[in-house]
Coordinates of C-alpha atoms and ligand atoms in Angstrom, one line a residue:
M30 CA 14.6 -20.2 -6.8
L31 CA 15.9 -17.8 -4.1
R32 CA 14.5 -14.4 -4.5
V33 CA 15.2 -11.4 -2.3
L34 CA 13.2 -8.4 -1.6
C35 CA 14.7 -4.9 -0.7
L36 CA 13.5 -3.7 2.1
L37 CA 14.0 -0.3 4.1
A38 CA 12.7 0.5 7.5
V39 CA 11.3 3.5 9.2
V40 CA 10.8 6.4 9.4
D41 CA 11.1 10.2 9.2
S42 CA 11.6 11.8 6.2
V43 CA 13.3 14.8 4.5
L44 CA 11.1 15.2 1.1
L45 CA 11.4 16.6 -2.2
L46 CA 7.7 17.3 -2.8
D47 CA 7.0 20.8 -1.6
S48 CA 3.6 20.0 -0.6
G49 CA 2.1 17.6 2.4
M50 CA -0.4 15.0 1.6
L51 CA -2.5 14.8 4.8
F52 CA -5.5 12.6 4.7
P53 CA -8.7 14.7 4.5
R54 CA -10.5 15.1 7.6
E55 CA -13.4 17.0 8.7
S56 CA -12.8 19.3 11.5
A57 CA -14.2 22.7 12.8
S58 CA -12.6 24.5 9.5
R59 CA -12.9 21.5 7.0
E60 CA -15.2 20.1 5.1
V61 CA -15.1 16.7 3.0
K62 CA -17.8 15.8 0.1
E63 CA -17.3 12.2 -1.3
L64 CA -18.0 11.9 -5.0
N65 CA -18.2 7.8 -5.1
G66 CA -20.7 6.1 -7.0
L67 CA -21.6 6.3 -10.9
W68 CA -19.6 8.2 -13.1
A69 CA -20.0 8.3 -16.9
F70 CA -17.5 6.1 -18.8
R71 CA -16.1 5.4 -22.0
A72 CA -12.8 3.6 -23.1
D73 CA -11.1 5.4 -25.9
I74 CA -11.0 2.3 -28.5
S75 CA -9.4 4.2 -31.4
P76 CA -6.4 2.3 -32.9
S77 CA -4.3 5.2 -31.3
R78 CA -6.1 5.8 -28.0
N79 CA -5.8 9.3 -28.8
Q80 CA -9.0 10.3 -30.0
G81 CA -10.2 11.5 -26.7
F82 CA -7.5 14.3 -26.8
E83 CA -7.7 15.0 -30.3
E84 CA -11.6 15.5 -30.0
A85 CA -10.9 17.2 -26.3
W86 CA -13.5 15.1 -25.0
Y87 CA -13.1 16.9 -21.7
K88 CA -14.4 20.1 -23.4
S89 CA -18.1 19.2 -22.8
R90 CA -20.1 16.4 -21.4
L91 CA -18.7 13.1 -22.2
I92 CA -22.0 11.9 -23.4
E93 CA -21.8 14.7 -26.0
S94 CA -19.0 13.0 -27.9
G95 CA -20.1 9.3 -28.1
P96 CA -21.6 6.9 -25.9
V97 CA -21.1 6.2 -22.2
I98 CA -21.6 3.6 -19.7
D99 CA -22.1 3.8 -16.1
M100 CA -18.8 2.8 -14.1
P101 CA -18.6 2.7 -10.1
V102 CA -16.1 4.5 -8.4
P103 CA -14.0 3.3 -6.6
A104 CA -13.3 0.2 -8.8
S105 CA -11.3 -1.4 -11.5
Y106 CA -13.3 -1.0 -14.7
N107 CA -11.8 -4.5 -16.1
D108 CA -14.5 -7.0 -14.5
I109 CA -17.6 -4.7 -14.4
T110 CA -18.9 -5.5 -17.7
Q111 CA -19.4 -8.5 -20.1
D112 CA -16.9 -7.1 -22.6
P113 CA -13.9 -9.1 -23.1
S114 CA -12.2 -6.2 -24.8
L115 CA -12.7 -3.9 -21.8
R116 CA -11.2 -6.7 -19.4
T117 CA -7.8 -6.3 -21.0
F118 CA -8.1 -3.0 -22.5
T119 CA -4.9 -1.1 -22.7
G120 CA -4.8 2.7 -23.1
W121 CA -7.0 5.7 -22.0
V122 CA -10.3 5.5 -20.6
W123 CA -12.6 8.7 -19.5
Y124 CA -14.4 9.2 -16.4
E125 CA -16.9 12.1 -15.8
R126 CA -19.0 13.4 -13.3
E127 CA -21.1 16.4 -12.6
V128 CA -21.1 17.5 -8.7
V129 CA -22.9 20.1 -6.9
V130 CA -20.8 22.1 -5.2
P131 CA -22.2 23.6 -2.0
T132 CA -22.7 27.5 -2.8
R133 CA -20.8 28.6 0.2
W134 CA -18.1 27.0 -1.2
I135 CA -18.2 29.0 -4.4
T136 CA -19.5 32.4 -2.9
D137 CA -16.8 32.5 -0.1
E138 CA -13.6 33.2 -1.5
E139 CA -11.9 32.4 1.4
I140 CA -12.4 28.9 1.1
R141 CA -9.9 26.6 -0.6
V142 CA -11.5 23.7 -2.4
V143 CA -9.6 20.8 -3.4
L144 CA -10.3 17.7 -5.5
R145 CA -8.2 14.7 -4.3
V146 CA -8.1 11.0 -6.1
G147 CA -7.2 8.4 -3.7
S148 CA -5.7 6.7 -6.6
A149 CA -6.1 6.0 -10.2
H150 CA -4.2 3.3 -12.4
Y151 CA -1.7 4.5 -14.1
Y152 CA -1.5 7.9 -15.7
S153 CA -4.4 10.4 -14.9
V154 CA -5.3 13.8 -16.4
V155 CA -7.9 15.7 -14.6
W156 CA -10.0 18.8 -15.9
V157 CA -12.7 20.8 -14.0
N158 CA -15.4 22.3 -16.4
G159 CA -12.8 21.7 -19.3
V160 CA -10.0 23.2 -17.8
K161 CA -6.7 21.1 -16.9
V162 CA -6.3 21.1 -12.9
T163 CA -3.7 18.4 -12.6
E164 CA -1.9 15.3 -14.1
H165 CA -0.3 12.3 -11.7
N166 CA 2.1 9.8 -12.8
G167 CA 1.9 6.7 -10.8
G168 CA -1.0 4.1 -10.0
H169 CA -1.2 3.7 -6.0
L170 CA -0.8 7.3 -4.4
P171 CA -3.0 10.2 -3.9
F172 CA -2.9 13.3 -6.1
E173 CA -4.8 16.7 -5.8
A174 CA -5.6 20.0 -7.5
E175 CA -7.0 23.0 -6.1
I176 CA -9.9 24.0 -8.0
G177 CA -11.6 27.2 -6.4
S178 CA -10.7 29.5 -9.3
V179 CA -12.3 27.5 -12.0
I180 CA -15.4 26.8 -10.2
R181 CA -15.8 30.1 -9.5
K182 CA -15.7 31.3 -13.1
D183 CA -19.1 30.4 -13.6
P184 CA -20.8 29.9 -10.1
T185 CA -24.0 29.0 -11.5
A186 CA -22.7 26.0 -13.6
K187 CA -22.7 22.6 -12.3
C188 CA -18.9 21.2 -11.4
R189 CA -17.9 18.8 -14.3
I190 CA -15.2 16.5 -13.1
T191 CA -13.5 14.8 -16.2
I192 CA -10.9 12.2 -15.6
A193 CA -8.7 10.6 -18.0
V194 CA -6.6 7.3 -17.0
N195 CA -4.2 5.2 -18.8
N196 CA -3.0 1.8 -17.5
T197 CA -0.2 1.5 -20.3
L198 CA 3.0 0.6 -18.3
T199 CA 6.4 1.3 -19.7
L200 CA 9.8 0.7 -19.0
E201 CA 10.0 3.7 -16.8
T202 CA 6.8 3.1 -15.0
L203 CA 6.5 1.3 -11.5
P204 CA 5.8 -1.5 -12.1
P205 CA 7.5 -1.7 -15.6
G206 CA 5.5 -3.0 -18.7
T207 CA 6.2 -3.2 -22.5
I208 CA 3.6 -2.8 -25.2
Q209 CA 4.4 -5.4 -28.1
Y210 CA 2.6 -5.1 -31.4
M211 CA 1.9 -8.2 -33.4
N212 CA 2.5 -7.0 -37.2
D213 CA 2.1 -10.4 -39.0
P214 CA -1.3 -10.3 -40.8
T215 CA -1.0 -14.0 -40.9
R216 CA -1.2 -14.5 -37.4
Y217 CA -2.9 -11.8 -36.0
P218 CA -5.6 -9.1 -36.7
K219 CA -4.5 -5.7 -37.7
G220 CA -3.7 -3.9 -34.8
F221 CA -3.0 -6.1 -32.4
F222 CA -0.8 -5.8 -29.3
V223 CA -0.1 -6.9 -25.8
Q224 CA 0.9 -5.3 -22.8
N225 CA 3.5 -7.5 -21.4
I226 CA 4.3 -7.1 -17.6
F227 CA 6.7 -9.1 -15.6
F228 CA 4.7 -9.5 -12.3
D229 CA 2.4 -12.0 -11.1
F230 CA -0.8 -10.0 -10.7
F231 CA -3.7 -8.5 -12.7
N232 CA -2.7 -5.2 -14.0
Y233 CA -6.2 -3.7 -12.5
A234 CA -7.0 -0.3 -13.8
G235 CA -9.3 2.6 -13.2
I236 CA -10.1 5.0 -10.2
H237 CA -9.4 2.8 -7.7
R238 CA -10.0 5.0 -4.3
S239 CA -12.3 7.7 -3.1
V240 CA -12.4 11.0 -5.4
L241 CA -13.4 13.6 -2.8
L242 CA -13.8 17.4 -2.6
Y243 CA -12.5 18.8 0.4
T244 CA -12.0 22.1 2.1
T245 CA -9.3 24.5 4.1
P246 CA -9.3 28.0 4.9
K247 CA -7.3 29.9 2.2
A248 CA -5.4 32.4 3.8
F249 CA -3.5 29.6 5.6
Y250 CA -3.8 26.2 6.3
V251 CA -2.1 23.3 8.1
D252 CA -0.1 21.6 5.0
D253 CA 1.7 18.8 6.5
I254 CA 2.5 17.3 9.9
T255 CA 5.1 15.1 10.6
V256 CA 5.6 13.1 13.9
V257 CA 8.4 11.0 15.4
T258 CA 7.7 9.2 18.6
D259 CA 10.0 8.0 21.2
F260 CA 9.7 7.2 24.9
S261 CA 11.8 6.7 28.1
D262 CA 10.6 5.0 31.3
N263 CA 6.9 6.4 31.7
A264 CA 7.4 9.5 29.9
G265 CA 6.5 9.4 25.9
L266 CA 7.7 12.0 23.5
V267 CA 5.9 13.3 20.6
N268 CA 8.5 15.2 18.6
Y269 CA 6.6 17.1 15.6
K270 CA 6.8 19.6 13.0
V271 CA 4.2 21.1 11.1
S272 CA 4.2 22.9 7.7
V273 CA 1.8 25.8 7.3
K274 CA 1.0 27.4 4.0
G275 CA -0.9 30.6 3.2
S276 CA 0.2 34.4 3.5
A277 CA -1.5 35.5 6.7
A278 CA 0.6 35.2 9.7
A279 CA -1.1 32.6 12.0
T280 CA -0.5 31.2 15.6
L281 CA -0.2 27.6 16.0
K282 CA -1.6 25.6 18.9
L283 CA -1.1 22.0 19.5
T284 CA -3.1 19.6 21.9
L285 CA -2.4 16.1 22.5
M286 CA -5.6 14.1 23.9
D287 CA -5.8 10.7 25.1
K288 CA -8.6 8.3 23.8
E289 CA -11.0 9.8 26.5
G290 CA -10.4 13.4 24.9
H291 CA -8.3 14.8 28.0
C292 CA -5.5 17.0 27.1
V293 CA -2.0 15.3 28.1
A294 CA 0.1 17.5 26.7
S295 CA 0.3 21.1 24.8
S296 CA 2.8 23.2 22.7
S297 CA 3.1 26.0 20.4
G298 CA 5.2 26.9 17.3
S299 CA 5.7 24.9 14.4
V300 CA 8.6 22.4 15.5
G301 CA 8.5 21.2 18.9
A302 CA 8.3 18.3 21.5
L303 CA 5.2 17.3 23.5
K304 CA 5.8 15.1 26.7
V305 CA 3.4 12.8 27.6
A306 CA 3.2 11.5 31.2
D307 CA 2.2 7.9 32.0
V308 CA 2.4 7.2 28.4
K309 CA 0.3 4.7 26.7
L310 CA 2.7 2.9 24.1
W311 CA 1.0 2.0 20.5
W312 CA 1.6 -2.1 20.9
P313 CA 0.9 -4.8 18.2
Y314 CA -1.9 -6.7 18.2
L315 CA -1.1 -9.9 20.5
M316 CA 1.9 -8.2 21.9
H317 CA -0.2 -6.3 24.6
E318 CA -3.7 -6.5 26.2
N319 CA -4.4 -2.8 24.8
P320 CA -3.1 -2.8 21.3
G321 CA -3.2 -0.2 19.0
Y322 CA -3.6 2.9 21.3
L323 CA -4.1 6.1 19.7
Y324 CA -3.9 9.6 20.7
S325 CA -5.1 12.5 18.9
L326 CA -3.1 15.4 17.8
E327 CA -5.1 18.6 17.1
V328 CA -3.1 21.2 15.4
H329 CA -4.9 24.3 15.4
L330 CA -3.9 27.5 13.6
T331 CA -5.8 31.0 14.5
A332 CA -5.2 34.5 12.6
A333 CA -7.0 37.4 13.7
N334 CA -7.5 41.0 12.0
D335 CA -9.4 43.9 13.3
K336 CA -12.8 42.2 11.8
S337 CA -12.6 38.7 12.6
T338 CA -10.8 35.7 13.8
S339 CA -10.1 32.8 11.3
E340 CA -8.6 29.2 12.5
D341 CA -7.7 25.9 10.7
V342 CA -7.8 22.7 12.4
Y343 CA -6.5 19.4 11.9
L344 CA -6.5 16.1 14.0
L345 CA -4.0 13.6 13.6
P346 CA -4.2 10.1 15.2
V347 CA -0.8 9.4 16.9
G348 CA 0.8 6.0 18.3
I349 CA 3.7 6.4 20.4
R350 CA 6.2 3.7 19.7
T351 CA 9.8 3.2 18.8
V352 CA 11.1 0.5 16.1
K353 CA 14.9 -0.6 16.7
V354 CA 16.7 -3.4 14.7
S355 CA 19.6 -5.2 15.8
S356 CA 21.7 -8.0 14.2
T357 CA 19.1 -10.5 15.5
Q358 CA 16.1 -8.9 16.3
F359 CA 13.5 -6.4 15.4
L360 CA 12.4 -4.5 18.4
I361 CA 8.9 -2.3 19.1
N362 CA 9.3 -0.5 22.3
N363 CA 12.3 -2.2 23.1
K364 CA 10.8 -5.8 23.0
P365 CA 11.5 -8.5 20.6
F366 CA 8.7 -8.6 17.7
Y367 CA 8.2 -11.7 15.4
F368 CA 6.4 -11.0 12.6
H369 CA 3.9 -14.0 12.1
G370 CA 1.6 -12.7 9.4
V371 CA 0.6 -12.4 5.7
N372 CA 1.4 -10.9 2.4
K373 CA -1.8 -9.7 0.5
H374 CA -3.1 -7.8 -2.4
E375 CA -6.0 -5.4 -3.1
D376 CA -7.6 -7.6 -5.1
S377 CA -11.5 -9.2 -5.1
D378 CA -14.0 -10.0 -7.3
I379 CA -15.9 -7.8 -9.5
R380 CA -14.1 -4.7 -7.7
G381 CA -10.5 -5.9 -8.9
K382 CA -8.2 -3.3 -7.1
G383 CA -11.3 -1.0 -6.0
F384 CA -11.6 0.1 -2.5
D385 CA -14.3 -1.7 -0.8
W386 CA -15.2 -1.4 3.1
P387 CA -17.1 -4.8 3.5
L388 CA -13.8 -6.4 2.0
I389 CA -11.5 -4.7 4.0
V390 CA -13.3 -5.2 7.5
K391 CA -13.9 -8.8 6.0
D392 CA -10.0 -9.0 5.8
F393 CA -9.3 -8.0 9.2
N394 CA -11.3 -10.0 10.9
L395 CA -9.8 -13.0 9.1
M396 CA -6.2 -11.7 9.8
K397 CA -7.2 -11.5 13.5
W398 CA -8.8 -14.7 13.5
M399 CA -5.8 -16.4 12.4
G400 CA -3.7 -14.4 14.9
A401 CA -1.8 -12.5 12.1
N402 CA 0.0 -9.8 13.7
S403 CA 1.5 -8.1 10.6
F404 CA 1.4 -7.9 6.7
R405 CA 3.2 -6.6 3.8
T406 CA 1.5 -4.5 1.3
S407 CA 2.6 -6.6 -1.9
H408 CA 3.5 -5.2 -4.1
Y409 CA 2.3 -1.5 -4.0
P410 CA 1.0 1.1 -1.5
Y411 CA -2.4 0.1 -0.2
A412 CA -5.5 2.5 0.4
E413 CA -4.8 4.9 3.4
E414 CA -8.0 3.9 5.3
I415 CA -6.2 0.3 5.3
L416 CA -3.4 1.6 7.3
Q417 CA -5.6 3.6 9.5
M418 CA -7.2 0.4 10.3
C419 CA -3.9 -1.2 11.0
D420 CA -3.2 1.6 13.5
Q421 CA -6.3 1.2 15.3
H422 CA -6.1 -2.8 15.6
G423 CA -2.3 -2.9 16.0
I424 CA -1.5 -4.7 12.6
V425 CA 2.0 -4.1 12.0
V426 CA 2.9 -2.9 8.1
I427 CA 5.8 -3.4 5.6
D428 CA 4.9 -0.9 3.4
E429 CA 6.0 -1.4 -0.2
C430 CA 6.5 0.7 -3.1
P431 CA 5.4 -0.6 -6.5
G432 CA 8.6 -1.4 -7.5
V433 CA 7.9 -5.1 -8.7
G434 CA 8.9 -6.9 -12.0
I435 CA 12.1 -4.5 -12.5
K436 CA 13.6 -6.9 -14.8
D437 CA 14.3 -5.4 -17.9
I438 CA 18.0 -3.7 -18.3
R439 CA 16.3 -0.7 -19.8
S440 CA 14.3 -0.1 -16.6
F441 CA 17.7 0.5 -15.1
G442 CA 18.5 4.2 -16.1
N443 CA 18.1 7.6 -14.7
A444 CA 14.6 8.3 -15.8
S445 CA 13.6 5.1 -13.8
L446 CA 15.3 5.9 -10.9
T447 CA 13.9 9.3 -11.0
H448 CA 10.4 8.2 -10.9
H449 CA 11.3 5.4 -8.4
L450 CA 12.6 8.2 -5.9
V451 CA 9.6 10.5 -6.7
V452 CA 7.1 7.4 -5.9
M453 CA 9.1 6.7 -3.0
D454 CA 8.9 10.2 -2.0
E455 CA 5.1 10.2 -2.3
L456 CA 4.5 7.2 -0.2
V457 CA 6.8 8.3 2.9
R458 CA 4.9 11.5 2.5
R459 CA 1.6 9.7 2.8
D460 CA 2.2 7.1 5.3
K461 CA 5.4 8.5 7.5
N462 CA 2.6 9.0 10.5
H463 CA 1.2 5.5 10.8
P464 CA 2.7 4.0 13.8
S465 CA 1.7 0.6 12.2
V466 CA 4.3 1.1 9.4
V467 CA 7.4 0.0 10.7
M468 CA 9.4 -0.6 7.6
W469 CA 9.6 0.6 3.7
S470 CA 10.0 -1.8 0.9
V471 CA 12.0 -0.3 -1.9
A472 CA 11.3 -3.0 -4.6
N473 CA 10.7 -6.8 -5.1
E474 CA 12.8 -9.0 -6.4
P475 CA 14.4 -6.5 -9.0
A476 CA 17.2 -8.0 -10.9
S477 CA 19.8 -7.6 -7.8
E478 CA 22.3 -9.4 -9.8
M479 CA 23.1 -6.1 -11.6
P480 CA 26.2 -4.3 -10.7
P481 CA 25.4 -1.5 -8.2
E482 CA 26.4 1.2 -10.5
N483 CA 24.2 0.2 -13.1
N484 CA 21.2 -0.9 -10.7
E485 CA 18.9 1.8 -10.3
H486 CA 17.3 -0.1 -7.3
A487 CA 20.5 0.0 -5.6
M488 CA 20.6 3.6 -6.3
A489 CA 17.3 4.0 -5.4
S490 CA 18.0 2.5 -2.0
K491 CA 21.0 4.5 -1.3
H492 CA 19.1 8.0 -2.5
F493 CA 16.4 7.0 -0.2
Q494 CA 18.4 6.3 2.6
D495 CA 19.8 9.8 2.1
L496 CA 16.1 11.1 2.1
I497 CA 15.2 9.5 5.3
S498 CA 16.8 11.7 8.1
P499 CA 17.7 9.3 10.9
L500 CA 15.6 11.1 13.4
Q501 CA 15.2 7.5 15.4
H502 CA 14.6 3.9 14.5
V503 CA 15.9 4.0 10.8
A504 CA 16.4 0.8 9.2
R505 CA 17.7 0.3 5.8
C506 CA 17.6 -1.9 2.8
V507 CA 18.5 -5.3 1.8
F508 CA 20.1 -7.2 -0.9
F509 CA 23.4 -8.0 -2.0
P510 CA 25.0 -5.2 -3.5
Q511 CA 23.0 -2.8 -1.5
A512 CA 23.3 -4.6 2.1
P513 CA 25.0 -1.4 3.5
Y514 CA 21.6 0.2 3.0
V515 CA 19.8 -2.1 4.7
D516 CA 18.5 -3.5 8.2
V517 CA 16.4 -6.5 7.4
V518 CA 17.0 -8.9 4.9
C519 CA 13.8 -10.2 3.3
V520 CA 14.0 -13.6 1.4
N521 CA 11.1 -15.1 -0.5
S522 CA 11.6 -18.5 -1.6
Y523 CA 9.3 -21.8 -3.1
F524 CA 11.2 -24.6 -2.4
S525 CA 9.5 -27.7 -3.6
W526 CA 7.4 -25.7 -5.7
Y527 CA 9.3 -23.7 -8.3
H528 CA 12.2 -26.0 -7.4
D529 CA 12.5 -29.4 -7.1
P530 CA 8.6 -29.4 -7.4
G531 CA 6.8 -32.4 -5.5
Y532 CA 9.7 -33.2 -3.1
L533 CA 8.9 -32.0 0.3
E534 CA 12.0 -33.7 1.5
V535 CA 14.2 -30.9 0.1
I536 CA 12.5 -28.0 2.3
P537 CA 14.4 -28.7 5.8
I538 CA 17.7 -28.6 4.0
Q539 CA 17.5 -26.1 1.4
L540 CA 15.6 -23.6 3.7
N541 CA 18.5 -24.0 6.6
T542 CA 21.1 -23.3 3.8
Q543 CA 19.4 -20.1 2.6
F544 CA 19.3 -19.0 6.0
E545 CA 22.7 -19.7 7.2
D546 CA 23.8 -18.1 4.0
W547 CA 22.2 -15.1 3.9
Y548 CA 23.1 -14.4 7.7
A549 CA 26.5 -15.3 7.2
K550 CA 26.9 -12.8 4.4
Y551 CA 25.1 -9.9 6.1
Q552 CA 24.5 -10.5 10.2
K553 CA 21.3 -8.8 9.5
P554 CA 17.8 -10.3 11.0
I555 CA 16.2 -12.0 8.0
I556 CA 12.0 -12.2 7.3
Q557 CA 11.0 -15.2 5.2
S558 CA 8.8 -12.7 3.3
E559 CA 7.2 -15.2 1.0
Y560 CA 6.6 -19.0 0.8
G561 CA 4.0 -20.8 -0.2
A562 CA 1.9 -23.5 -2.8
D563 CA -0.8 -23.2 -5.2
T564 CA -3.7 -25.0 -3.9
L565 CA -7.2 -25.5 -5.4
P566 CA -9.8 -25.8 -2.5
G567 CA -11.6 -29.0 -2.2
L568 CA -8.7 -30.9 -4.3
H569 CA -7.3 -33.9 -2.1
N570 CA -4.8 -36.4 -2.1
D571 CA -2.9 -38.5 0.3
P572 CA 0.0 -38.7 0.0
P573 CA 0.1 -34.9 -0.6
L574 CA 0.3 -33.9 -4.3
M575 CA 0.9 -30.5 -5.9
F576 CA -2.2 -28.3 -5.9
T577 CA -4.0 -30.3 -3.3
E578 CA -4.9 -28.8 0.0
E579 CA -2.7 -31.8 1.6
Y580 CA 0.0 -30.5 0.1
Q581 CA -0.2 -27.0 0.9
Q582 CA -0.1 -28.0 4.6
A583 CA 3.0 -30.1 4.2
V584 CA 4.6 -27.1 2.7
L585 CA 3.6 -25.1 5.6
Q586 CA 4.6 -27.6 8.1
H587 CA 7.9 -28.3 6.6
Y588 CA 9.0 -24.5 6.7
H589 CA 7.3 -24.0 10.1
N590 CA 9.7 -26.7 11.3
V591 CA 12.9 -24.5 10.0
F592 CA 11.2 -21.4 11.3
D593 CA 11.2 -22.7 14.5
Q594 CA 15.0 -23.6 14.8
K595 CA 16.1 -20.1 13.4
R596 CA 13.7 -17.7 15.3
K597 CA 16.0 -18.4 18.2
H598 CA 18.6 -17.1 16.5
Y599 CA 18.2 -14.3 14.0
V600 CA 14.8 -15.1 11.8
I601 CA 12.6 -12.2 13.1
G602 CA 9.4 -13.3 11.1
E603 CA 7.2 -15.2 8.4
L604 CA 4.7 -14.0 6.0
I605 CA 2.8 -16.3 4.2
W606 CA 2.4 -16.1 0.3
N607 CA -0.5 -15.4 0.2
F608 CA -3.7 -14.4 2.2
A609 CA -6.1 -15.1 -0.5
D610 CA -6.2 -16.2 -4.0
F611 CA -5.6 -13.3 -6.6
M612 CA -6.3 -12.5 -10.3
T613 CA -3.3 -12.8 -12.6
V614 CA -2.7 -12.6 -16.3
Q615 CA -4.1 -15.9 -18.3
G616 CA -0.9 -18.2 -18.6
I617 CA -0.2 -21.8 -18.4
T618 CA 1.0 -21.6 -14.6
R619 CA -2.2 -20.0 -13.4
V620 CA -5.7 -21.5 -13.2
V621 CA -7.9 -18.2 -13.4
G622 CA -5.3 -16.5 -10.9
N623 CA -2.7 -17.2 -8.6
K624 CA -4.1 -20.0 -6.0
K625 CA -1.4 -19.9 -3.0
G626 CA -3.9 -18.0 -0.9
V627 CA -4.9 -19.6 2.7
F628 CA -8.1 -18.4 1.7
T629 CA -10.0 -18.4 -1.6
R630 CA -10.5 -15.1 -3.7
Q631 CA -13.9 -15.5 -1.8
R632 CA -12.3 -15.3 1.8
Q633 CA -13.1 -19.0 2.8
P634 CA -10.5 -20.6 4.4
K635 CA -8.7 -23.6 2.9
A636 CA -7.2 -26.4 5.3
A637 CA -3.6 -24.2 5.4
A638 CA -5.7 -21.6 7.0
F639 CA -6.0 -23.6 10.0
I640 CA -2.6 -24.7 10.3
L641 CA -1.6 -21.2 10.5
K642 CA -4.2 -20.3 12.8
E643 CA -3.2 -22.8 15.4
R644 CA 0.6 -21.5 14.6
Y645 CA 0.0 -17.8 14.9
W646 CA -1.9 -18.4 18.1
R647 CA 0.8 -20.6 19.6
L648 CA 3.5 -18.2 18.7
A649 CA 1.4 -15.2 20.4
N650 CA 0.8 -17.2 23.4
E651 CA 4.4 -17.4 23.9
T652 CA 5.5 -14.0 23.0
G653 CA 2.8 -11.9 23.8
K654 CA -0.1 -10.9 25.6
L655 CA -3.6 -11.8 24.6
P656 CA -6.1 -8.9 24.5
Y657 CA -8.9 -9.1 27.1
W658 CA -11.8 -10.0 24.2
T659 CA -9.7 -13.3 23.0
K660 CA -11.5 -14.9 25.9
Y661 CA -14.8 -14.1 23.8
P662 CA -14.0 -15.5 20.6
C663 CA -17.2 -14.4 19.0
S664 CA -16.0 -10.9 19.0
L665 CA -13.6 -11.9 16.5
Ligands
LIG26 C1 7.0 -14.3 -6.1 C2 6.4 -12.8 -6.2 C3 5.0 -12.7 -6.1 C4 4.3 -14.2 -6.9 C5 4.6 -15.1 -6.1 C6 4.5 -16.3 -7.0 O1 8.1 -14.6 -5.6 O2 6.8 -12.0 -5.2 O3 4.5 -11.6 -6.6 O4 3.1 -13.9 -7.2 O5 6.3 -15.3 -6.1 O6 3.4 -17.1 -6.4 O7 5.0 -16.8 -8.0

């Protein structure tokens, strides 16, 4: 099976959305209050799943309309209880939390109070004290609502936040899905239905990322910042654009500071360029002894009237780097970059897709241990905190939108296209300033055999290309009819697994043919964006048999031999499927999930992890410069 995914690369954008989505950061003018912890929770198990709306559960405390249980936020709700029906629940679930808002945020009318949800899967409606403040369509990106006027209505009341989340996937969601009712009473219980999906991971649901309250000044504030960087010789360049919202006339000052806090450049005005002498470039991990160098851009807005001066301050980490693509190479800072990395999932025991710092830090330690310099956010945008870690550690990211499992012809209409574009827009708006993000992925394995005029994803690729204005290092998307819009071809293939299962000897010839054919067709560099084999840890057989640790090792070695020939020419990367085992729907090809991880779901290495570790460090030694601390492996 030869599967190709559709990629777009980097990186400035003209956005359709009319407001920014800066990550909430504390500063002299901004405060942040995290609302993570236990929320009251109830799944609407009524046959229509609509009882909550019919009875307006948001109007009073959730406990007043029925029983509630404790639900941690952030977390998927599926694996938290012992209730099998909640594990596979489809429909509306209701979350509620009462919050004590600092008095000053209420009494001071000059403060803008914003409620932000990092992500909730899939469709969300949010009320504050019974008043609807926002709704959002999409499961992997943040959304916000200004709530100051609502909480000021009754300053003495607690602030009650109710969030209803619905995980139903339709032909127009990303990813798509369908609901199928089984109406035969001789075979199924009354009202029985299933959610069909066409992708290979569990449709975890709930509030997956942090819920926050944060403040900015109200009269004016920094709404969005876009930076695009460049360099020539020793001089770095940070082109910036700041969008300011609010009524007051304000003065804008920008200061770029190095890691020690010294000012290295300054400017004023909403559009401009900062020049940095003796620039320290942002380099990927294992390409430089000091990877992930970040400057800090302080954006300072001030406005004064006769009585007082007020200000808004936002600090944005900035990595100065360039990305270019030729017909055979991927260049970061004009040097060839070879992706030796992993595909991941946001997935773990109990938490499902819920954000979890210990898991994230462990994963980064494992990636660095094995010498991975990159990963792809298969198959949806990951938490912003993960991208921040990538910026800091120099881990390069292919940033994927949730366009996965787009197989049904009915998902190829205008409504799907419009939603796809909005999601891409939200993704770029959120992630455009991360130096680690070097490529956008528009879709994984859509039905690309459809002719372009019927192919929503071809259209999405094209429209998206129109959206990203080519200020610098823009690359475009991939697969057959869309080739004009891409810079890098990414290919997923599972020779000797889904094809010719058990016959390792086909790998050299089939992989070679795959690369030669794609290169002959497009003359664009190619990444092997998935390859691998399901492996049950502890299962052994020699000679290797499928599902044993020996077989996974052998598949990898056969692939690696071909990569070593082709990387001298136009193959620019290899990303193993998958970093760790992950949960899927139940089915006859999955043994409690997909087992193609080189780590178990609990992050313990299978034998293949050591093969990759040996290889990735060898590749790094050939092409890069190891950081000074690699002399001290315990620091990994
Ligand atoms: C793929 C998909 C990925 C699956 C993988 C597999 O091509 O992109 O989502 O999990 O194959 O293991 O089948």
